[in-house]
Amino acid sequence: MARPALLLVACASVWVFAALLAVTGCGGVPTGIVNASPAEGSGAALAPPPATPPPSKVPVVIHGEKQMVDKVVRSDEEWRASLSPEQFQVLREKGTERAFTGAFWKTKDEGTYVCAACGLPLFSSETKFDSGTGWPSFSAPIAGENVATESDRTYMMLRTEVLCARCGGHLGHVFDDGPGPTGLRYCLNSAALALEKP
Ligand SMILES: [Zn+2]
């Protein structure tokens, strides 16, 4: 009669051992990842986006008042999209329209001639004169600040190129054979200009 009792005790011991194994073996918390945070470290390494530099300013005179305006800087593609082919050739490629063909060479309308590319006021009809050249000609700009000049040595000549001070667009050339009091002749391309009438 002792053997069945011993067997029962042995079976009970197996069950107790199995129960203990289940509690201690599987119930433990995996401590290795307790402190890991998915947010921690994911954004700290990102640098802030680079700041866009502000546009450079240029001093000009508009309606008789000196002021600073943003320079206009565009790529050739952007200029092509905003100008006619003839305007692009003159303003951006320093082209010259044929004499006696432009819109303004004989215009006597009153108004302000502005840059066809950026709208900056450049010349007044008050200083426009008939030079006989077939190009619109002026004795002086609205303000010296509104135009820039550069030496131009193309075509085996030394000439002075006239550019818009705001966008750098080519307007034409200036010569010293103009009427008084300046003695200057700003010989411009109609394609570089637009006339704003009062
Ligand atoms: Zn301009």
Coordinates of N, CA and C and ligand atoms in Angstrom, one line a residue:
M1 N 0.8 -1.2 0.0 CA 0.0 0.0 0.0 C 0.9 1.3 0.0
A2 N 2.2 1.1 0.2 CA 3.0 2.3 0.3 C 3.3 2.9 -1.0
R3 N 3.4 2.1 -2.0 CA 3.8 2.5 -3.4 C 2.8 3.5 -4.0
P4 N 1.5 3.3 -4.0 CA 0.6 4.3 -4.6 C 0.7 5.6 -3.9
A5 N 0.9 5.6 -2.6 CA 1.1 6.9 -1.8 C 2.3 7.6 -2.3
L6 N 3.4 6.9 -2.5 CA 4.7 7.5 -2.9 C 4.5 8.1 -4.3
L7 N 3.8 7.4 -5.1 CA 3.6 7.9 -6.5 C 2.8 9.2 -6.5
L8 N 1.8 9.3 -5.6 CA 1.0 10.5 -5.5 C 1.8 11.7 -5.0
V9 N 2.7 11.4 -4.1 CA 3.5 12.5 -3.6 C 4.5 13.0 -4.7
A10 N 5.0 12.0 -5.5 CA 5.9 12.4 -6.5 C 5.2 13.3 -7.6
C11 N 4.0 12.8 -7.9 CA 3.2 13.6 -8.9 C 2.9 15.0 -8.4
A12 N 2.6 15.1 -7.2 CA 2.3 16.4 -6.6 C 3.5 17.3 -6.7
S13 N 4.7 16.7 -6.4 CA 5.9 17.6 -6.4 C 6.1 18.1 -7.8
V14 N 5.9 17.3 -8.9 CA 6.0 17.8 -10.2 C 5.1 19.0 -10.5
W15 N 3.9 18.9 -10.1 CA 2.9 19.9 -10.4 C 3.3 21.2 -9.7
V16 N 3.8 21.1 -8.4 CA 4.3 22.3 -7.7 C 5.4 22.9 -8.3
F17 N 6.4 22.1 -8.8 CA 7.6 22.6 -9.5 C 7.2 23.4 -10.8
A18 N 6.3 22.8 -11.5 CA 5.8 23.4 -12.8 C 5.1 24.7 -12.5
A19 N 4.4 24.8 -11.4 CA 3.7 26.0 -11.1 C 4.7 27.1 -10.7
L20 N 5.7 26.7 -10.0 CA 6.7 27.7 -9.6 C 7.5 28.2 -10.8
L21 N 7.8 27.3 -11.7 CA 8.5 27.7 -12.9 C 7.7 28.7 -13.8
A22 N 6.4 28.5 -13.8 CA 5.5 29.3 -14.6 C 5.5 30.7 -14.0
V23 N 5.5 30.9 -12.7 CA 5.4 32.2 -12.1 C 6.7 33.0 -12.2
T24 N 7.8 32.3 -11.9 CA 9.1 33.0 -11.9 C 9.7 33.1 -13.3
G25 N 9.5 32.2 -14.1 CA 10.2 32.2 -15.4 C 9.5 33.1 -16.4
C26 N 8.2 33.3 -16.4 CA 7.6 34.1 -17.4 C 7.0 35.4 -16.9
G27 N 6.9 35.5 -15.6 CA 6.3 36.7 -15.1 C 7.2 37.9 -14.9
G28 N 8.5 37.7 -15.1 CA 9.4 38.7 -14.8 C 9.3 39.9 -15.8
V29 N 9.6 41.0 -15.4 CA 9.6 42.2 -16.3 C 10.9 42.3 -17.0
P30 N 10.9 42.4 -18.4 CA 12.2 42.6 -19.1 C 12.8 44.0 -18.8
T31 N 13.6 44.0 -17.8 CA 14.1 45.3 -17.4 C 15.0 46.0 -18.4
G32 N 15.5 45.3 -19.4 CA 16.5 45.9 -20.3 C 15.8 47.0 -21.1
I33 N 14.5 47.1 -21.3 CA 13.9 48.1 -22.2 C 13.0 49.0 -21.4
V34 N 13.0 48.9 -20.1 CA 12.0 49.7 -19.4 C 12.2 51.2 -19.6
N35 N 13.5 51.6 -19.6 CA 13.7 53.0 -19.6 C 13.9 53.6 -21.1
A36 N 13.7 52.8 -22.1 CA 13.8 53.3 -23.5 C 12.6 54.1 -23.8
S37 N 12.8 55.3 -24.4 CA 11.7 56.1 -24.8 C 11.8 56.4 -26.3
P38 N 10.7 56.1 -27.0 CA 10.8 56.3 -28.5 C 11.0 57.8 -28.9
A39 N 10.5 58.7 -28.0 CA 10.6 60.1 -28.4 C 12.0 60.6 -28.1
E40 N 12.7 60.0 -27.1 CA 13.9 60.6 -26.6 C 15.0 60.4 -27.7
G41 N 15.7 61.5 -28.1 CA 16.8 61.4 -29.1 C 16.4 61.4 -30.5
S42 N 15.1 61.4 -30.8 CA 14.7 61.4 -32.2 C 14.7 62.7 -32.9
G43 N 14.5 63.8 -32.1 CA 14.5 65.1 -32.7 C 15.6 66.0 -32.3
A44 N 16.4 65.6 -31.3 CA 17.4 66.5 -30.8 C 18.5 66.7 -31.8
A45 N 18.8 65.8 -32.7 CA 19.9 65.9 -33.6 C 19.6 66.7 -34.8
L46 N 18.3 67.1 -35.1 CA 18.0 67.8 -36.3 C 18.4 69.3 -36.2
A47 N 19.1 69.8 -37.2 CA 19.5 71.2 -37.2 C 18.3 72.0 -37.7
P48 N 18.2 73.3 -37.2 CA 17.1 74.1 -37.7 C 17.4 74.5 -39.2
P49 N 16.3 74.7 -39.9 CA 16.5 75.0 -41.4 C 17.2 76.3 -41.5
P50 N 18.1 76.4 -42.6 CA 18.9 77.6 -42.8 C 18.0 78.8 -43.1
A51 N 18.3 80.0 -42.5 CA 17.5 81.1 -42.7 C 17.7 81.7 -44.1
T52 N 16.6 82.2 -44.8 CA 16.8 82.8 -46.1 C 17.3 84.2 -46.0
P53 N 18.4 84.5 -46.7 CA 19.0 85.8 -46.5 C 18.1 86.9 -47.0
P54 N 17.9 88.0 -46.3 CA 17.0 89.1 -46.8 C 17.6 89.6 -48.1
P55 N 16.7 90.1 -49.0 CA 17.1 90.7 -50.3 C 17.9 92.0 -50.0
S56 N 19.0 92.2 -50.8 CA 19.7 93.4 -50.7 C 19.0 94.6 -51.2
K57 N 19.2 95.8 -50.6 CA 18.5 97.0 -50.9 C 19.3 97.9 -51.8
V58 N 18.6 98.8 -52.5 CA 19.3 99.8 -53.3 C 18.6 101.1 -53.1
P59 N 19.4 102.2 -53.0 CA 18.8 103.5 -52.8 C 18.3 104.1 -54.2
V60 N 17.0 104.5 -54.2 CA 16.5 105.1 -55.5 C 15.6 106.3 -55.1
V61 N 15.1 107.0 -56.1 CA 14.2 108.1 -55.9 C 12.9 107.8 -56.6
I62 N 11.8 107.8 -55.8 CA 10.5 107.5 -56.4 C 9.6 108.6 -55.9
H63 N 8.9 109.3 -56.9 CA 8.0 110.4 -56.6 C 8.8 111.5 -55.8
G64 N 10.0 111.7 -56.2 CA 10.8 112.8 -55.5 C 11.4 112.4 -54.2
E65 N 11.1 111.2 -53.7 CA 11.6 110.8 -52.3 C 12.6 109.7 -52.4
K66 N 13.7 109.9 -51.7 CA 14.7 108.9 -51.6 C 14.2 107.8 -50.8
Q67 N 14.4 106.6 -51.2 CA 14.0 105.4 -50.4 C 14.8 104.2 -50.8
M68 N 14.8 103.2 -49.9 CA 15.5 101.9 -50.2 C 14.5 100.9 -50.7
V69 N 14.8 100.3 -51.8 CA 13.9 99.2 -52.3 C 14.7 98.0 -52.5
D70 N 14.0 96.8 -52.5 CA 14.6 95.5 -52.7 C 15.2 95.5 -54.1
K71 N 16.4 95.0 -54.2 CA 16.9 94.7 -55.6 C 16.1 93.5 -56.2
V72 N 15.9 93.5 -57.5 CA 15.2 92.4 -58.1 C 16.2 91.5 -58.8
V73 N 16.3 90.3 -58.2 CA 17.2 89.3 -58.7 C 16.5 88.1 -59.2
R74 N 16.5 87.7 -60.5 CA 15.8 86.5 -61.0 C 16.8 85.7 -61.9
S75 N 16.4 84.5 -62.1 CA 17.2 83.6 -63.0 C 16.7 84.0 -64.4
D76 N 17.5 83.6 -65.4 CA 17.1 83.8 -66.8 C 15.8 83.1 -67.1
E77 N 15.5 82.0 -66.5 CA 14.2 81.3 -66.8 C 13.1 82.1 -66.2
E78 N 13.3 82.7 -65.1 CA 12.2 83.6 -64.5 C 12.0 84.8 -65.3
W79 N 13.1 85.4 -65.8 CA 13.0 86.6 -66.7 C 12.3 86.3 -68.0
R80 N 12.6 85.1 -68.6 CA 12.0 84.7 -69.8 C 10.5 84.6 -69.7
A81 N 10.0 84.1 -68.5 CA 8.6 84.0 -68.2 C 7.9 85.3 -68.0
S82 N 8.6 86.3 -67.6 CA 7.9 87.6 -67.3 C 8.1 88.7 -68.4
L83 N 9.0 88.4 -69.4 CA 9.3 89.4 -70.4 C 9.0 88.8 -71.8
S84 N 8.7 89.8 -72.7 CA 8.6 89.3 -74.1 C 9.9 88.9 -74.7
P85 N 10.0 88.1 -75.7 CA 11.3 87.8 -76.3 C 12.2 89.0 -76.6
E86 N 11.6 90.0 -77.2 CA 12.4 91.2 -77.5 C 12.8 91.9 -76.2
Q87 N 12.0 92.0 -75.2 CA 12.4 92.7 -74.0 C 13.5 91.9 -73.3
F88 N 13.4 90.5 -73.4 CA 14.5 89.7 -72.8 C 15.8 89.9 -73.5
Q89 N 15.7 90.0 -74.8 CA 17.0 90.1 -75.6 C 17.7 91.5 -75.3
V90 N 16.9 92.5 -75.1 CA 17.5 93.8 -74.8 C 17.9 93.9 -73.4
L91 N 17.0 93.6 -72.4 CA 17.2 93.8 -71.0 C 18.2 92.9 -70.4
R92 N 18.1 91.6 -70.8 CA 18.9 90.6 -70.1 C 20.1 90.1 -71.0
E93 N 20.1 90.3 -72.3 CA 21.2 89.9 -73.2 C 21.9 91.1 -73.8
K94 N 21.5 92.3 -73.3 CA 22.2 93.6 -73.8 C 22.0 93.8 -75.3
G95 N 20.9 93.4 -75.8 CA 20.6 93.6 -77.2 C 20.3 95.0 -77.6
T96 N 20.2 95.3 -78.9 CA 19.8 96.7 -79.3 C 18.7 96.5 -80.4
E97 N 17.6 97.2 -80.2 CA 16.5 97.1 -81.2 C 17.0 97.9 -82.4
R98 N 16.4 97.6 -83.6 CA 16.7 98.4 -84.8 C 16.2 99.8 -84.6
A99 N 17.0 100.8 -85.2 CA 16.6 102.2 -85.1 C 15.3 102.4 -85.8
F100 N 14.5 103.3 -85.3 CA 13.2 103.7 -86.0 C 12.1 102.6 -85.9
T101 N 12.3 101.6 -85.0 CA 11.3 100.5 -85.0 C 10.6 100.4 -83.6
G102 N 11.2 101.0 -82.6 CA 10.7 100.9 -81.2 C 9.4 101.7 -81.0
A103 N 8.8 101.4 -79.9 CA 7.5 102.1 -79.6 C 7.6 103.5 -79.2
F104 N 8.8 104.0 -78.8 CA 8.9 105.3 -78.2 C 9.9 106.3 -78.9
W105 N 10.5 105.9 -80.0 CA 11.5 106.8 -80.5 C 11.0 108.1 -80.9
K106 N 9.7 108.2 -81.3 CA 9.2 109.5 -81.7 C 8.0 110.0 -80.8
T107 N 7.8 109.2 -79.7 CA 6.7 109.6 -78.8 C 6.9 110.9 -78.1
K108 N 5.9 111.7 -78.1 CA 5.9 113.0 -77.4 C 4.9 113.1 -76.2
D109 N 4.3 111.9 -75.9 CA 3.4 111.9 -74.8 C 4.0 112.2 -73.5
E110 N 3.3 112.9 -72.6 CA 3.8 113.1 -71.3 C 3.7 111.9 -70.4
G111 N 4.6 111.8 -69.5 CA 4.6 110.7 -68.6 C 5.9 110.3 -68.0
T112 N 6.0 109.2 -67.3 CA 7.2 108.7 -66.7 C 7.6 107.4 -67.4
Y113 N 8.8 107.3 -67.9 CA 9.3 106.0 -68.5 C 9.9 105.2 -67.3
V114 N 9.3 104.0 -67.2 CA 9.7 103.1 -66.1 C 10.4 101.9 -66.8
C115 N 11.2 101.2 -65.9 CA 11.9 99.9 -66.4 C 10.8 98.9 -66.8
A116 N 10.9 98.3 -68.0 CA 9.9 97.3 -68.4 C 10.0 96.0 -67.6
A117 N 11.1 95.9 -66.9 CA 11.3 94.6 -66.2 C 10.9 94.7 -64.7
C118 N 11.2 95.8 -64.1 CA 10.9 95.9 -62.6 C 10.0 97.1 -62.2
G119 N 9.7 98.0 -63.2 CA 8.8 99.1 -62.9 C 9.4 100.3 -62.2
L120 N 10.8 100.3 -62.1 CA 11.4 101.5 -61.4 C 11.3 102.7 -62.3
P121 N 10.8 103.9 -61.8 CA 10.8 105.1 -62.6 C 12.2 105.5 -63.1
L122 N 12.4 105.7 -64.4 CA 13.8 106.0 -64.8 C 13.9 107.4 -65.5
F123 N 13.1 107.7 -66.4 CA 13.2 109.0 -67.2 C 11.8 109.6 -67.3
S124 N 11.8 111.0 -67.3 CA 10.6 111.7 -67.5 C 10.5 112.2 -68.9
S125 N 9.3 112.4 -69.4 CA 9.1 112.9 -70.8 C 9.6 114.3 -70.9
E126 N 9.8 115.0 -69.7 CA 10.3 116.4 -69.7 C 11.7 116.5 -70.3
T127 N 12.5 115.4 -70.1 CA 13.9 115.5 -70.6 C 14.1 114.7 -71.9
K128 N 13.0 114.3 -72.5 CA 13.1 113.5 -73.8 C 13.3 114.5 -74.9
F129 N 14.1 114.2 -75.9 CA 14.3 115.1 -77.0 C 14.5 114.2 -78.3
D130 N 14.3 114.9 -79.4 CA 14.5 114.2 -80.7 C 15.9 114.2 -81.1
S131 N 16.6 113.1 -81.0 CA 18.0 113.0 -81.3 C 18.3 112.7 -82.8
G132 N 17.2 112.3 -83.5 CA 17.4 111.9 -84.9 C 18.0 110.6 -85.1
T133 N 18.2 109.8 -84.0 CA 18.9 108.5 -84.1 C 18.0 107.4 -84.3
G134 N 16.7 107.6 -84.0 CA 15.7 106.5 -84.1 C 15.5 105.7 -82.8
W135 N 16.2 106.2 -81.8 CA 16.0 105.6 -80.5 C 15.5 106.7 -79.5
P136 N 14.7 106.3 -78.5 CA 14.2 107.3 -77.5 C 15.4 107.9 -76.8
S137 N 15.5 109.2 -76.7 CA 16.7 109.9 -76.1 C 16.3 110.9 -75.1
F138 N 17.1 110.9 -74.0 CA 16.8 111.8 -72.9 C 18.1 112.5 -72.5
S139 N 18.0 113.7 -71.9 CA 19.2 114.4 -71.4 C 19.5 114.1 -70.0
A140 N 18.6 113.5 -69.2 CA 18.9 113.1 -67.8 C 17.9 112.1 -67.3
P141 N 18.4 111.3 -66.4 CA 17.4 110.4 -65.7 C 16.6 111.1 -64.7
I142 N 15.6 110.5 -64.2 CA 14.8 111.1 -63.1 C 15.7 111.4 -61.9
A143 N 16.6 110.5 -61.6 CA 17.5 110.6 -60.5 C 18.7 109.8 -60.8
G144 N 19.9 110.3 -60.5 CA 21.1 109.6 -60.8 C 21.1 108.2 -60.1
E145 N 20.5 108.1 -58.9 CA 20.5 106.8 -58.2 C 19.7 105.7 -58.9
N146 N 18.8 106.1 -59.8 CA 17.9 105.1 -60.4 C 18.6 104.4 -61.6
V147 N 19.7 104.9 -62.1 CA 20.4 104.2 -63.2 C 21.8 104.0 -62.8
A148 N 22.4 102.9 -63.3 CA 23.8 102.5 -63.1 C 24.5 102.6 -64.4
T149 N 25.8 102.8 -64.4 CA 26.6 102.8 -65.6 C 27.8 101.9 -65.5
E150 N 28.2 101.4 -66.7 CA 29.3 100.5 -66.7 C 30.0 100.8 -68.1
S151 N 31.4 100.6 -68.0 CA 32.1 100.7 -69.3 C 31.8 99.5 -70.2
D152 N 31.6 99.8 -71.5 CA 31.2 98.8 -72.4 C 32.2 98.8 -73.6
R153 N 33.0 97.8 -73.7 CA 34.1 97.8 -74.7 C 33.8 96.8 -75.9
T154 N 32.5 96.5 -76.1 CA 32.2 95.6 -77.2 C 32.2 96.4 -78.5
Y155 N 32.3 95.7 -79.6 CA 32.2 96.2 -81.0 C 33.4 97.2 -81.2
M156 N 34.5 97.0 -80.6 CA 35.7 97.8 -80.8 C 35.4 99.3 -80.4
M157 N 34.5 99.5 -79.5 CA 34.2 100.9 -79.1 C 34.3 101.0 -77.6
L158 N 34.5 102.2 -77.1 CA 34.4 102.4 -75.7 C 33.2 103.2 -75.4
R159 N 32.2 102.6 -74.9 CA 30.9 103.3 -74.6 C 30.5 103.1 -73.1
T160 N 29.6 103.9 -72.7 CA 29.1 103.8 -71.3 C 27.7 103.2 -71.3
E161 N 27.6 102.0 -70.8 CA 26.3 101.3 -70.8 C 25.4 101.8 -69.6
V162 N 24.1 101.9 -69.9 CA 23.2 102.4 -68.8 C 22.3 101.2 -68.4
L163 N 22.2 101.0 -67.1 CA 21.4 99.9 -66.6 C 20.4 100.4 -65.5
C164 N 19.4 99.6 -65.4 CA 18.4 99.9 -64.3 C 19.1 99.5 -63.0
A165 N 19.1 100.5 -62.0 CA 19.8 100.3 -60.7 C 19.1 99.2 -59.9
R166 N 17.8 98.9 -60.2 CA 17.1 98.0 -59.3 C 17.2 96.5 -59.8
C167 N 17.1 96.3 -61.1 CA 17.2 94.9 -61.6 C 18.4 94.6 -62.5
G168 N 19.2 95.6 -62.8 CA 20.4 95.4 -63.6 C 20.1 95.3 -65.1
G169 N 18.8 95.5 -65.5 CA 18.4 95.4 -66.9 C 19.2 96.4 -67.7
H170 N 19.6 95.9 -68.9 CA 20.3 96.8 -69.9 C 19.3 97.8 -70.5
L171 N 19.6 99.1 -70.5 CA 18.7 100.1 -71.1 C 19.2 100.6 -72.4
G172 N 20.5 100.9 -72.4 CA 21.1 101.5 -73.6 C 22.4 102.0 -73.3
H173 N 22.8 103.2 -73.9 CA 24.1 103.8 -73.6 C 23.9 105.3 -73.4
V174 N 24.9 105.9 -72.8 CA 24.9 107.4 -72.6 C 26.2 108.0 -73.3
F175 N 25.9 109.1 -74.0 CA 27.0 109.8 -74.7 C 27.1 111.2 -74.3
D176 N 28.2 111.9 -74.5 CA 28.4 113.3 -74.1 C 28.1 114.3 -75.2
D177 N 27.3 113.9 -76.1 CA 27.0 114.9 -77.2 C 25.5 115.3 -77.1
G178 N 24.9 115.4 -75.9 CA 23.5 115.7 -75.8 C 23.3 117.2 -75.6
P179 N 22.1 117.6 -75.5 CA 21.8 119.1 -75.3 C 22.0 119.5 -73.9
G180 N 22.2 120.8 -73.7 CA 22.4 121.3 -72.3 C 21.2 121.2 -71.5
P181 N 21.2 121.3 -70.2 CA 22.4 121.7 -69.4 C 23.3 120.5 -69.1
T182 N 22.9 119.3 -69.3 CA 23.7 118.1 -68.9 C 24.8 117.8 -69.9
G183 N 24.4 118.1 -71.2 CA 25.3 117.7 -72.3 C 25.3 116.2 -72.6
L184 N 24.4 115.5 -72.0 CA 24.3 114.1 -72.1 C 23.2 113.6 -73.0
R185 N 23.4 112.5 -73.6 CA 22.4 111.9 -74.5 C 22.2 110.4 -74.0
Y186 N 21.2 110.2 -73.3 CA 20.9 108.8 -72.9 C 20.1 108.2 -74.1
C187 N 20.8 107.3 -74.8 CA 20.2 106.6 -76.0 C 19.7 105.2 -75.6
L188 N 18.4 105.1 -75.5 CA 17.8 103.9 -74.9 C 17.0 103.1 -75.9
N189 N 16.7 101.9 -75.5 CA 15.8 101.0 -76.3 C 14.4 101.1 -75.8
S190 N 13.5 101.2 -76.7 CA 12.1 101.3 -76.4 C 11.6 100.0 -75.6
A191 N 12.2 98.9 -76.0 CA 11.8 97.6 -75.4 C 12.2 97.5 -73.9
A192 N 13.1 98.3 -73.5 CA 13.5 98.3 -72.1 C 12.6 99.2 -71.2
L193 N 11.7 99.9 -71.9 CA 10.9 100.9 -71.2 C 9.4 100.7 -71.3
A194 N 8.6 101.2 -70.3 CA 7.2 101.3 -70.4 C 6.8 102.7 -70.0
L195 N 5.8 103.3 -70.7 CA 5.4 104.7 -70.4 C 4.2 104.7 -69.5
E196 N 4.4 105.3 -68.4 CA 3.2 105.5 -67.5 C 2.7 106.9 -67.6
K197 N 1.5 107.1 -68.2 CA 1.0 108.4 -68.5 C 0.3 108.9 -67.2
P198 N 0.4 110.3 -67.0 CA -0.3 110.8 -65.8 C -1.8 110.7 -65.8
Ligands
ZN1 ZN 14.6 97.4 -63.7

